[in-house]
């Protein structure tokens, strides 16, 4: 590890893992934390799921959402991905002196609307203010408590032959925020996928045997897939042609030099499931808003232990590594 | 309200209340939030208590603690004050690019040690990194989940004649941080009172009939007492001579032009209790570390509805208003 914190440590990729595994995890080690899921099933209160996220997205408003919508979806989705039904949200602001009251009002309205949609209440909160130049307008932390709905999710249950499902197109959120940051979002068809996953995760859990769920946020689909198999005897083989990517995302990524597979999603779900249930799960997802493009994108195999491999459209095969360093700072 | 956020809105005093009551509460209104306690008893899961706090204290290390110790005590204490026994902590960092890894390691160790002492585990977490100049080294958010231990605490149960107890001396945390900020802490006897209140609150709840508990953080003892009686038909009358204030705090406050009654505590508890139980509660607190100076400092009366009144050492009487504006920015 380096001597100082760099932006890479916040990327959600290799450096973030390094920070967690070599500094944070050893300090706080316990079974709940060790699973390194998006949310934790609480030891001694196994009916409860708990998650947290801080949001520092820049700009705070982007096509398809804002930091308010994002901060609800982020923590709600983490509870969903841990197999929980989200119910209670905590909400804490770090505001920079000079932030417009009208923007705060707009963000509060966005939080309220998204919370209603996701079926959670803001149960408790906090507000801090820092001096001008010690923040960037607004940072928000949310934590979410929910009730466990499906126990035993986790990478330990993944088996060769399992199917890998993605609930929608890759990389919309990351591409939309980067275009907004570059001042290029106006008039573009590019919209963040930011959305609460409570319905999609519930539908997947009802439709078949799910091994693990995770939303591919920082580091994108490629990094999350790597988290599923790293340190195991299994690999994931992905068919590039099966991964839905919207044309405006493709175009934006070309323009910005990004790869959609490494761009953050904020309303997509990766699911690994028993092979015989894959079709039923995909069909169930496709009936729901935000799941219309759900697709089976790959398979768990034993051919490349611990690795994710992409079978490209051109017939080639390449390793899809975890994101190293930063691709997109402050994407959420 | 003003058009922009000013530091006053983060003071914990009048302006913070204004922001909460006129902007945030209307947006998210629900019974859990409306109680405006430090922690919320969750509707539909009334055995659970949930709290959150963000920490932006500057400097991050001060005599008697650091942001790591503080971020555990803060959320743990909020659960305790809501009548809960704290169990699970979420932990989220917002780090500024360039923050020394060694400092982060030190803070993590401090969090781990304080969590152990308070009987909570770090169950889930998150790390974000912002660019240089968009933060101030380190901000931390914690949320805490605990199990309800005493139901029905709240200002509705306060009655004339009730006793007001303070678990220790006033204002140590605020005075210690301000002295550290002024570079005057070295060699001084001034130490923050930062401490987990799980033992003291448990002892108070066992020793007698508690009406309400709260830890006097931002805005200090004076502001918290006001929160107990504002909007009610009752008043609180405080005997200045009964409020323990440590001589180094007195001296620091004189030097800095502060009033110890408005300086934040981070390890003190204000309790209102049935009059006949006051002596037993004070005695119980005094047997515990951090409670040695516990004292009955005042009484609930009907003489000045909605007000807090101080009977001074000199025999005078004055209104002790809620903190208006900022006294101490970034104290926690």
XYZ file of C-alpha atoms in Angstrom:
664
model
C 0.000 0.000 0.000
C 1.044 3.568 -0.564
C 1.817 6.015 2.250
C -1.070 8.284 1.438
C -4.629 7.862 0.235
C -4.966 8.350 -3.520
C -8.142 8.490 -5.611
C -7.439 4.901 -6.678
C -8.343 3.691 -3.198
C -11.888 4.915 -3.802
C -12.299 3.297 -7.215
C -14.057 0.179 -6.037
C -11.403 -1.892 -7.788
C -8.146 -3.549 -6.841
C -6.866 -0.698 -4.664
C -10.108 -0.481 -2.701
C -9.901 -4.215 -2.008
C -6.302 -3.781 -0.893
C -7.289 -1.044 1.568
C -10.151 -3.123 2.934
C -8.262 -6.362 3.178
C -4.972 -5.116 4.522
C -6.052 -2.255 6.771
C -9.764 -2.206 7.584
C -10.715 -5.863 7.800
C -7.847 -6.794 10.153
C -8.835 -3.927 12.460
C -12.525 -4.847 12.744
C -12.545 -8.535 11.916
C -15.814 -10.350 12.598
C -18.010 -12.783 10.649
C -20.514 -10.172 9.433
C -17.807 -7.985 7.952
C -15.676 -10.834 6.645
C -18.303 -11.852 4.093
C -17.621 -8.484 2.397
C -21.108 -8.434 0.928
C -22.837 -5.195 0.040
C -24.936 -5.580 3.160
C -24.361 -7.654 6.284
C -26.616 -10.233 7.856
C -26.237 -9.420 11.551
C -24.762 -12.133 13.773
C -27.130 -12.675 16.694
C -29.977 -11.023 14.781
C -29.953 -13.107 11.620
C -33.309 -11.757 10.473
C -31.703 -8.334 9.968
C -29.629 -6.955 7.100
C -27.617 -3.749 7.496
C -25.773 -1.706 4.861
C -24.159 1.706 4.502
C -22.838 3.952 1.744
C -21.494 7.467 1.493
C -22.242 9.427 -1.673
C -19.863 12.014 -3.102
C -21.045 11.974 -6.716
C -20.026 14.939 -8.846
C -21.990 16.685 -10.286
C -24.757 16.121 -7.743
C -27.363 16.190 -10.525
C -27.000 14.028 -13.636
C -29.294 12.723 -16.391
C -31.638 10.235 -14.773
C -31.050 11.161 -11.172
C -29.318 13.141 -8.487
C -27.444 12.459 -5.252
C -30.792 12.209 -3.437
C -32.183 9.435 -5.585
C -28.774 7.775 -5.634
C -28.322 7.762 -1.850
C -31.626 5.952 -1.378
C -31.021 3.419 -4.148
C -27.464 2.758 -3.052
C -28.169 1.559 0.479
C -31.536 0.010 -0.369
C -29.887 -2.009 -3.128
C -27.133 -3.207 -0.838
C -29.754 -4.642 1.512
C -31.587 -6.235 -1.433
C -28.359 -7.795 -2.711
C -27.728 -9.360 0.699
C -31.132 -11.042 0.426
C -33.016 -8.499 2.501
C -36.212 -6.527 2.140
C -35.232 -2.904 2.886
C -37.332 -1.015 5.437
C -35.516 1.743 7.371
C -33.077 4.370 6.198
C -30.764 6.677 8.105
C -29.779 9.879 6.350
C -26.829 12.088 7.160
C -25.712 15.218 5.323
C -22.288 16.836 5.202
C -23.014 20.236 3.679
C -20.466 22.787 2.537
C -21.025 26.344 3.659
C -22.613 28.211 0.740
C -24.620 25.269 -0.635
C -27.921 26.621 -1.997
C -30.921 25.947 0.230
C -33.007 25.432 -2.897
C -30.733 22.589 -4.031
C -31.023 20.967 -0.625
C -34.795 21.245 -0.886
C -34.702 19.597 -4.306
C -32.477 16.792 -3.027
C -34.732 16.227 -0.010
C -37.729 15.914 -2.336
C -35.829 13.444 -4.479
C -34.906 11.363 -1.411
C -38.520 11.379 -0.217
C -39.876 10.314 -3.579
C -37.355 7.524 -4.042
C -37.795 6.298 -0.462
C -41.527 6.013 -1.030
C -40.952 4.078 -4.217
C -38.527 1.705 -2.514
C -40.818 1.183 0.481
C -38.454 2.559 3.105
C -38.827 5.338 5.659
C -36.176 7.836 6.717
C -36.111 6.877 10.394
C -33.219 8.929 11.723
C -30.778 11.559 10.484
C -27.975 14.010 11.093
C -26.674 17.217 9.504
C -23.170 18.632 9.649
C -21.826 21.758 7.962
C -18.170 22.285 7.000
C -16.433 25.478 5.959
C -16.227 26.589 2.340
C -13.413 24.668 0.646
C -13.652 21.686 3.017
C -16.291 19.809 1.048
C -17.949 19.903 -2.345
C -21.485 21.143 -1.907
C -23.087 18.051 -0.503
C -22.053 14.592 0.633
C -24.676 12.186 1.917
C -24.450 8.996 3.917
C -27.296 6.524 4.158
C -27.506 3.289 6.077
C -30.339 0.844 5.572
C -31.866 -1.813 7.794
C -34.052 -4.532 6.320
C -35.416 -7.955 7.107
C -33.728 -11.027 5.718
C -35.811 -12.630 3.019
C -33.385 -15.207 1.617
C -30.667 -16.683 3.788
C -27.464 -18.340 2.659
C -26.604 -16.163 -0.329
C -22.887 -15.954 -0.916
C -20.000 -17.020 -3.085
C -19.609 -20.290 -1.180
C -22.739 -21.613 -2.861
C -21.568 -20.957 -6.435
C -21.142 -24.176 -8.499
C -19.738 -24.918 -11.972
C -22.516 -24.827 -14.523
C -24.366 -21.999 -12.730
C -25.732 -19.232 -14.920
C -24.777 -15.555 -14.681
C -27.610 -13.086 -15.227
C -27.465 -9.312 -15.644
C -30.778 -7.514 -15.052
C -30.245 -4.786 -17.662
C -27.752 -2.896 -19.789
C -24.248 -2.232 -18.503
C -22.583 1.023 -17.548
C -25.388 3.604 -17.965
C -24.809 5.327 -14.632
C -21.068 5.737 -14.999
C -21.327 6.932 -18.576
C -24.132 9.407 -17.754
C -22.230 10.945 -14.833
C -19.007 11.229 -16.853
C -20.834 12.906 -19.734
C -22.538 15.306 -17.290
C -19.160 16.086 -15.764
C -17.729 16.801 -19.205
C -20.691 19.119 -19.888
C -21.819 16.819 -22.706
C -25.019 15.394 -21.224
C -27.443 17.974 -22.625
C -29.598 16.573 -25.357
C -27.934 13.174 -25.172
C -30.049 10.030 -24.902
C -27.840 8.858 -22.086
C -29.604 8.356 -18.754
C -28.361 6.819 -15.506
C -29.862 3.445 -14.619
C -30.188 4.620 -10.990
C -33.111 2.650 -9.542
C -34.142 0.692 -6.481
C -33.696 -3.057 -6.963
C -36.240 -4.226 -4.383
C -38.698 -5.539 -6.971
C -36.124 -7.127 -9.239
C -34.315 -8.892 -6.415
C -37.588 -10.124 -4.944
C -38.650 -11.451 -8.360
C -35.341 -13.241 -8.867
C -35.505 -14.856 -5.431
C -39.050 -16.065 -6.124
C -38.296 -17.391 -9.613
C -35.400 -19.735 -8.859
C -32.432 -20.794 -6.773
C -30.164 -17.770 -6.436
C -26.565 -18.327 -5.285
C -25.497 -14.700 -4.947
C -26.730 -11.224 -5.888
C -24.705 -8.075 -6.253
C -25.182 -4.699 -7.899
C -22.232 -3.798 -10.095
C -21.548 -0.241 -8.871
C -17.979 1.125 -8.707
C -15.780 -0.992 -10.951
C -18.772 -2.126 -13.007
C -19.851 -5.573 -14.174
C -16.273 -6.770 -14.763
C -15.104 -5.991 -11.222
C -18.173 -7.493 -9.551
C -17.839 -10.716 -11.531
C -14.248 -10.934 -10.357
C -15.389 -10.573 -6.742
C -17.632 -13.612 -7.241
C -14.809 -15.954 -8.223
C -11.556 -14.543 -6.851
C -9.958 -16.983 -4.468
C -12.203 -19.838 -5.645
C -11.587 -22.791 -7.962
C -14.187 -21.434 -10.392
C -14.194 -19.042 -13.281
C -16.873 -17.018 -14.993
C -16.994 -17.060 -18.768
C -18.891 -14.135 -20.264
C -20.253 -13.905 -23.810
C -19.599 -10.333 -24.919
C -22.445 -10.515 -27.432
C -24.887 -11.418 -24.654
C -24.140 -8.368 -22.478
C -26.702 -5.638 -23.163
C -25.058 -2.260 -23.746
C -27.208 0.683 -24.844
C -25.977 2.461 -27.999
C -25.674 5.873 -26.259
C -23.509 4.247 -23.578
C -21.399 2.603 -26.264
C -21.004 5.975 -27.987
C -20.205 7.853 -24.763
C -17.661 5.224 -23.762
C -15.987 5.475 -27.169
C -15.830 9.239 -26.781
C -14.478 9.166 -23.230
C -12.198 6.168 -23.661
C -14.118 4.016 -21.186
C -15.211 0.385 -21.228
C -18.911 -0.150 -20.409
C -18.012 -3.316 -18.507
C -16.076 -1.206 -16.005
C -18.617 1.624 -15.798
C -20.756 1.750 -12.669
C -24.401 0.732 -12.702
C -26.696 1.968 -9.927
C -29.838 0.047 -10.804
C -28.593 -3.232 -12.222
C -28.266 -6.600 -10.550
C -25.884 -9.451 -11.235
C -27.266 -12.818 -10.167
C -25.691 -16.237 -10.185
C -28.303 -18.984 -10.184
C -28.793 -22.701 -10.658
C -28.592 -23.441 -14.407
C -32.085 -24.920 -14.680
C -33.625 -21.745 -13.197
C -31.907 -19.231 -15.447
C -34.655 -18.961 -18.045
C -37.401 -18.556 -15.450
C -35.442 -15.849 -13.653
C -34.667 -13.941 -16.843
C -38.334 -14.134 -17.850
C -39.482 -12.902 -14.441
C -37.068 -9.968 -14.535
C -38.140 -8.988 -18.044
C -41.735 -8.396 -16.909
C -40.607 -5.682 -14.468
C -39.640 -2.024 -14.962
C -35.869 -1.827 -15.207
C -35.562 -5.521 -16.051
C -36.712 -5.437 -19.680
C -33.234 -6.208 -20.999
C -32.355 -8.909 -18.470
C -30.106 -11.533 -20.022
C -28.031 -14.559 -19.253
C -24.540 -13.250 -19.958
C -22.302 -16.110 -18.909
C -21.608 -19.337 -17.091
C -19.597 -20.499 -14.106
C -16.937 -22.995 -15.183
C -13.807 -24.577 -13.813
C -11.560 -23.692 -16.731
C -9.799 -20.561 -15.435
C -9.798 -20.809 -11.612
C -10.388 -17.454 -9.922
C -10.651 -15.597 -13.246
C -13.273 -13.907 -15.372
C -12.889 -14.518 -19.085
C -14.599 -12.681 -21.934
C -15.442 -14.447 -25.193
C -15.403 -11.488 -27.542
C -17.696 -10.763 -30.460
C -14.742 -11.420 -32.773
C -14.266 -14.936 -31.436
C -11.302 -14.128 -29.224
C -10.923 -14.783 -25.495
C -9.449 -12.396 -22.960
C -9.096 -12.082 -19.223
C -11.469 -9.525 -17.741
C -9.442 -8.343 -14.749
C -10.678 -6.422 -11.743
C -10.505 -2.662 -12.161
C -7.043 -1.481 -11.175
C -6.709 2.109 -10.093
C -9.370 4.632 -10.828
C -11.462 4.691 -13.928
C -14.157 7.023 -12.711
C -13.614 8.942 -9.502
C -16.654 10.139 -7.541
C -19.186 8.248 -9.598
C -21.400 7.612 -6.558
C -34.314 30.449 6.420
C -31.408 31.845 4.488
C -30.819 31.118 0.802
C -27.593 29.269 1.414
C -26.237 26.918 4.035
C -24.121 28.695 6.633
C -22.036 27.185 9.421
C -24.815 28.122 11.837
C -27.029 25.397 10.372
C -24.545 22.822 11.658
C -24.311 24.234 15.170
C -26.821 21.906 16.770
C -28.706 24.952 18.032
C -31.595 27.097 16.859
C -30.577 27.172 13.184
C -30.152 23.406 13.021
C -33.650 22.981 14.457
C -34.971 25.422 11.873
C -33.405 23.433 9.034
C -34.760 20.165 10.387
C -38.235 21.436 11.165
C -38.877 23.530 8.088
C -37.075 21.572 5.373
C -36.119 18.034 6.350
C -38.964 16.902 8.595
C -41.720 17.966 6.160
C -39.973 16.075 3.356
C -39.623 12.780 5.225
C -42.361 12.999 7.830
C -43.061 9.776 9.715
C -43.547 8.827 13.389
C -39.990 7.548 13.908
C -38.422 10.749 12.657
C -40.968 13.071 14.240
C -39.846 12.142 17.754
C -36.528 13.836 16.879
C -34.693 11.727 19.408
C -31.014 10.958 19.057
C -31.969 7.495 17.872
C -35.245 6.166 16.492
C -37.319 3.270 17.712
C -38.355 1.646 14.426
C -42.084 1.506 13.651
C -42.991 -2.089 12.846
C -39.834 -3.323 14.573
C -40.232 -1.727 17.971
C -37.491 -3.820 19.506
C -34.928 -2.015 17.340
C -33.243 1.351 17.770
C -31.393 3.024 14.889
C -29.167 6.108 14.905
C -26.694 7.856 12.628
C -24.072 10.593 12.845
C -21.469 12.053 10.549
C -18.223 13.250 12.086
C -16.227 16.168 10.724
C -14.320 17.123 13.868
C -11.254 19.306 13.365
C -8.530 18.529 14.308
C -9.144 14.806 13.988
C -7.032 14.106 17.048
C -7.620 15.959 20.310
C -6.747 15.429 23.993
C -8.747 12.435 25.170
C -9.713 11.046 21.797
C -9.810 11.204 18.045
C -12.388 11.006 15.279
C -12.260 7.194 15.513
C -13.191 7.013 19.182
C -15.707 9.811 18.656
C -17.499 8.152 15.748
C -18.116 5.010 17.777
C -19.235 6.856 20.910
C -21.482 9.223 18.961
C -23.747 6.648 17.342
C -23.559 4.194 20.231
C -24.606 6.939 22.629
C -27.536 7.948 20.431
C -28.859 4.396 20.631
C -28.321 4.350 24.404
C -30.154 7.657 24.804
C -33.144 6.251 22.912
C -33.309 3.430 25.471
C -31.425 0.911 23.389
C -28.545 -1.470 23.958
C -26.163 -0.828 21.023
C -24.967 -3.870 19.067
C -24.083 -3.219 15.392
C -22.194 -0.383 13.777
C -21.868 0.659 10.152
C -18.754 2.624 9.269
C -18.229 4.800 6.221
C -15.194 6.918 5.388
C -14.932 9.956 3.129
C -11.183 10.363 2.712
C -9.399 13.262 1.076
C -6.705 12.404 -1.425
C -3.369 12.760 0.364
C -4.576 11.641 3.793
C -1.740 9.690 5.456
C -2.262 5.929 5.506
C -0.655 5.834 8.938
C -3.306 8.189 10.314
C -6.034 6.005 8.847
C -4.434 2.997 10.508
C -4.374 4.828 13.828
C -8.018 5.841 13.468
C -9.042 2.291 12.560
C -7.291 1.002 15.695
C -9.086 3.603 17.764
C -12.457 2.597 16.275
C -11.750 -1.072 16.944
C -10.740 -0.471 20.531
C -13.728 1.744 21.305
C -16.151 -0.631 19.563
C -14.887 -3.479 21.729
C -15.326 -1.389 24.841
C -18.866 -0.410 23.853
C -19.818 -3.989 22.957
C -20.593 -3.317 19.287
C -19.225 -4.864 16.106
C -18.473 -3.061 12.848
C -20.872 -5.048 10.674
C -20.691 -3.208 7.362
C -18.785 -0.334 5.799
C -17.907 1.828 2.831
C -14.980 3.968 1.686
C -15.030 6.926 -0.687
C -12.131 9.142 -1.724
C -12.490 12.764 -2.878
C -9.939 14.968 -4.589
C -7.534 17.166 -2.663
C -9.378 20.325 -1.582
C -12.801 18.671 -1.592
C -12.655 17.404 1.967
C -10.570 17.858 5.096
C -8.524 14.719 5.593
C -11.190 12.436 6.956
C -14.924 12.485 7.567
C -16.631 9.437 9.052
C -20.242 8.354 9.229
C -21.455 5.701 11.603
C -24.928 4.296 12.064
C -25.809 2.045 14.967
C -28.483 -0.592 15.451
C -29.399 -1.790 18.921
C -32.141 -3.560 20.794
C -34.692 -1.564 22.743
C -34.178 -1.970 26.451
C -36.554 0.658 27.834
C -39.638 1.688 25.903
C -41.611 4.889 26.251
C -38.789 7.359 26.883
C -39.594 10.811 25.598
C -40.531 14.335 26.548
C -44.223 13.421 26.770
C -43.549 11.628 30.033
C -41.861 14.571 31.773
C -43.793 15.824 34.853
C -43.377 18.831 37.166
C -41.282 17.871 40.138
C -39.073 15.530 38.107
C -35.357 15.723 38.758
C -32.702 16.628 36.181
C -29.440 14.687 36.448
C -26.152 15.262 34.643
C -23.788 12.272 34.640
C -20.563 14.276 34.814
C -18.906 17.625 34.282
C -20.070 19.927 31.482
C -18.300 21.004 28.312
C -15.037 19.026 28.418
C -15.223 17.815 24.806
C -15.966 21.184 23.256
C -13.340 22.967 25.325
C -10.693 20.304 24.573
C -11.288 20.436 20.811
C -11.253 24.230 20.746
C -7.997 24.337 22.714
C -6.468 21.739 20.362
C -7.605 23.813 17.387
C -5.989 26.900 18.882
C -2.773 24.906 19.394
C -3.097 25.327 23.166
C -3.864 21.765 24.221
C -0.281 20.650 24.867
C 0.443 20.238 28.543
C -3.037 21.338 29.541
C -5.083 19.217 31.939
C -8.031 19.503 29.580
C -9.293 16.193 28.205
C -12.402 15.400 26.152
C -15.110 13.477 27.984
C -15.584 11.301 24.859
C -16.878 7.960 26.133
C -19.485 5.329 25.399
C -22.555 5.742 27.603
C -23.803 2.155 27.448
C -22.975 1.391 31.090
C -24.176 4.683 32.497
C -27.488 4.586 30.641
C -28.068 0.974 31.647
C -27.331 1.837 35.279
C -29.729 4.786 35.209
C -32.506 2.694 33.662
C -32.029 0.024 36.355
C -31.893 2.438 39.265
C -35.149 4.319 38.759
C -37.926 5.641 36.568
C -36.310 7.542 33.697
C -38.472 9.920 31.632
C -35.933 10.854 28.970
C -32.209 10.532 28.286
C -30.090 12.619 25.980
C -26.387 13.306 25.543
C -25.659 17.024 25.383
C -23.462 17.150 22.277
C -23.574 20.135 19.870
C -25.140 23.057 21.729
C -24.185 21.574 25.095
C -26.200 21.096 28.295
C -28.145 24.341 27.842
C -29.414 23.475 24.370
C -30.370 19.896 25.269
C -32.323 21.051 28.319
C -34.225 23.428 26.048
C -35.098 20.553 23.727
C -36.662 18.751 26.692
C -39.152 21.513 27.483
C -39.649 23.585 24.321
C -43.254 23.490 23.227
C -44.373 22.079 26.587
C -46.060 23.674 29.615
C -43.023 22.881 31.755
C -39.766 24.558 32.561
C -36.441 23.346 33.835
C -34.789 25.268 36.633
C -31.062 24.646 36.958
C -28.896 25.434 39.961
C -25.642 26.780 38.554
C -23.756 25.741 41.693
C -24.895 22.132 41.199
C -23.517 21.771 37.650
C -20.083 20.154 37.765
C -17.562 22.054 35.644
C -13.916 21.012 35.772
C -11.456 23.835 36.572
C -9.452 23.354 33.322
C -12.712 23.654 31.340
C -13.624 26.769 33.280
C -10.185 28.220 32.535
C -10.277 27.275 28.834
C -13.751 28.739 28.450
C -12.633 31.975 30.078
C -9.697 32.110 27.689
C -11.750 31.354 24.581
C -14.836 33.326 25.557
C -17.065 30.243 25.750
C -19.716 29.144 28.209
C -19.275 25.552 29.474
C -23.058 25.104 29.438
C -23.021 25.510 25.635
C -19.879 23.436 25.037
C -20.417 19.968 23.610
C -20.032 16.856 25.742
C -19.429 13.502 24.041
C -19.599 11.229 27.058
C -22.149 12.836 29.339
C -25.809 12.014 29.810
C -28.696 14.213 30.855
C -31.516 12.278 32.485
C -34.894 13.402 33.696
C -36.321 11.045 36.278
C -39.070 10.660 38.851
C -38.132 12.814 41.881
C -38.092 9.938 44.380
C -35.554 8.026 42.249
C -33.054 10.828 41.761
C -30.783 9.929 44.680
C -30.645 6.251 43.734
C -29.805 7.098 40.130
C -27.092 9.580 41.076
C -25.602 7.021 43.484
C -25.655 4.306 40.816
C -23.960 6.558 38.263
C -21.268 7.592 40.734
C -20.063 4.017 41.119
C -19.211 3.823 37.392
C -16.260 5.116 35.367
C -17.261 8.421 33.806
C -20.090 8.910 36.306
C -18.066 9.895 39.388
C -19.303 13.483 39.284
C -22.962 12.702 38.541
C -25.238 15.273 40.152
C -28.808 16.416 40.341
C -28.569 19.805 38.679
C -32.172 20.955 38.493
C -35.894 20.365 38.642
C -38.815 20.376 36.252
C -41.328 23.052 37.253
C -44.300 24.833 35.774
C -43.047 28.352 36.454
C -41.581 29.327 33.066
C -43.429 27.264 30.433
C -41.134 26.055 27.637
C -38.069 27.719 29.161
C -34.863 26.758 30.903
C -33.903 29.051 33.752
C -30.566 29.235 35.554
C -30.345 30.195 39.213
C -26.869 31.663 39.306
C -24.258 31.325 42.008
C -24.771 34.997 42.799
C -28.457 34.494 43.530
C -29.720 35.835 40.207
C -32.010 34.133 37.712
C -31.592 34.144 33.956
C -33.070 32.450 30.916
C -30.787 29.801 29.454
C -31.743 29.977 25.773
C -31.024 27.435 23.078
C -27.751 28.033 21.262
C -28.356 30.474 18.436
C -25.934 30.389 15.552
C -22.621 28.658 15.836
C -20.550 28.621 18.937
C -18.208 25.846 17.963
C -18.138 24.683 14.354
C -16.936 21.141 13.586
C -16.801 20.023 17.186
C -17.905 16.503 16.261
